[in-house]
Coordinates of C-alpha atoms in Angstrom, one line a residue:
M11 CA 6.2 14.4 9.3
L12 CA 4.4 15.8 6.3
Q13 CA 0.6 15.5 6.1
P14 CA -0.3 14.9 2.4
F15 CA -3.2 16.7 0.8
N16 CA -5.0 16.5 -2.6
R17 CA -5.2 12.7 -2.8
H18 CA -1.5 12.1 -2.2
I19 CA 0.0 9.3 -0.1
L20 CA 3.3 9.7 1.9
I21 CA 5.3 6.5 1.2
T22 CA 8.8 5.0 1.5
P23 CA 9.5 3.2 -1.8
E24 CA 11.2 -0.3 -1.4
Y25 CA 14.2 0.8 -3.5
I26 CA 15.0 3.5 -0.9
E27 CA 15.1 0.8 1.8
R28 CA 17.3 -1.4 -0.4
E29 CA 19.7 1.6 -0.9
K30 CA 20.0 2.1 2.8
K31 CA 20.8 -1.6 3.3
K32 CA 23.3 -1.5 0.4
E33 CA 25.2 1.4 2.1
Q34 CA 25.6 -0.8 5.2
S35 CA 26.6 -3.8 3.2
T36 CA 30.2 -4.9 2.8
I37 CA 29.7 -6.4 -0.7
L38 CA 31.5 -4.4 -3.3
L39 CA 30.1 -3.9 -6.8
P40 CA 31.6 -2.1 -9.8
D41 CA 30.9 1.7 -9.9
D42 CA 29.1 1.4 -13.2
Y43 CA 26.8 -1.4 -12.0
T44 CA 23.1 -0.7 -12.3
K45 CA 20.3 -3.0 -11.6
V46 CA 17.4 -3.1 -14.1
E47 CA 14.3 -1.8 -12.4
G48 CA 10.8 -2.6 -13.3
K49 CA 7.9 -0.2 -14.0
Y50 CA 6.3 -0.9 -10.6
C51 CA 7.7 -1.1 -7.1
S52 CA 6.3 -1.8 -3.6
A53 CA 6.1 1.0 -1.0
I54 CA 5.1 1.4 2.6
V55 CA 2.4 3.9 3.5
H56 CA 3.1 6.4 6.2
A57 CA 0.1 8.8 5.8
T58 CA -2.7 9.6 3.4
A59 CA -4.6 12.7 2.5
A60 CA -8.1 13.0 3.9
D61 CA -9.5 12.9 0.4
C62 CA -7.6 9.7 -0.6
R63 CA -9.9 7.3 -2.4
F64 CA -8.5 4.3 -0.5
E65 CA -10.0 4.2 3.0
N66 CA -8.2 1.1 4.1
L67 CA -4.6 2.4 3.6
T68 CA -3.2 2.8 7.1
T69 CA 0.3 3.3 8.3
G70 CA 2.5 0.3 7.5
T71 CA 0.3 -0.9 4.6
R72 CA 2.3 -2.2 1.6
I73 CA 1.2 -1.1 -1.8
L74 CA 2.3 -1.5 -5.4
V75 CA 2.8 1.8 -7.3
N76 CA 4.0 3.1 -10.7
R77 CA 7.7 3.9 -10.0
A78 CA 7.8 6.8 -12.5
M79 CA 5.1 8.7 -10.7
I80 CA 6.7 8.9 -7.3
E81 CA 7.4 12.5 -6.4
E82 CA 10.5 13.2 -4.3
V83 CA 10.1 16.3 -2.1
E84 CA 13.0 17.7 0.0
F85 CA 11.9 19.7 3.0
H86 CA 14.1 20.9 5.9
G87 CA 16.9 18.6 4.6
D88 CA 14.8 15.5 4.6
K89 CA 13.6 13.6 1.5
H90 CA 9.9 12.6 1.4
Y91 CA 8.2 10.5 -1.2
L92 CA 4.6 11.1 -2.3
I93 CA 2.4 9.4 -4.9
L94 CA -1.1 10.4 -6.1
D95 CA -3.7 7.7 -5.3
N96 CA -4.4 7.3 -9.0
Y97 CA -1.0 5.5 -9.4
V98 CA -1.6 2.9 -6.7
I99 CA -2.3 -0.3 -8.5
A100 CA -2.6 -2.9 -5.7
Q101 CA -2.4 -3.5 -2.0
I102 CA 0.2 -6.2 -1.0
K103 CA -1.2 -8.6 1.6
E104 CA 1.1 -11.2 3.2

């Protein structure tokens, strides 16, 4: 697993989880179908940089982030998603 630095947070955006479930689904949609996505999305935290400004973000915490600012990094064939702590707008508590 990557260890983020420079105020970054390693996350899994909720739309990635939806895509994985959609691949396993048997419901067929037209090829040109696209769902309108909002500006923000939820994400699950996996790791934070030591200098992250949010001390209470632990593994498994759900946060709300600016979707456009998510960085996709490919390393050794795996995709990882990072976001700068500046683009976290809320923690989701259930």
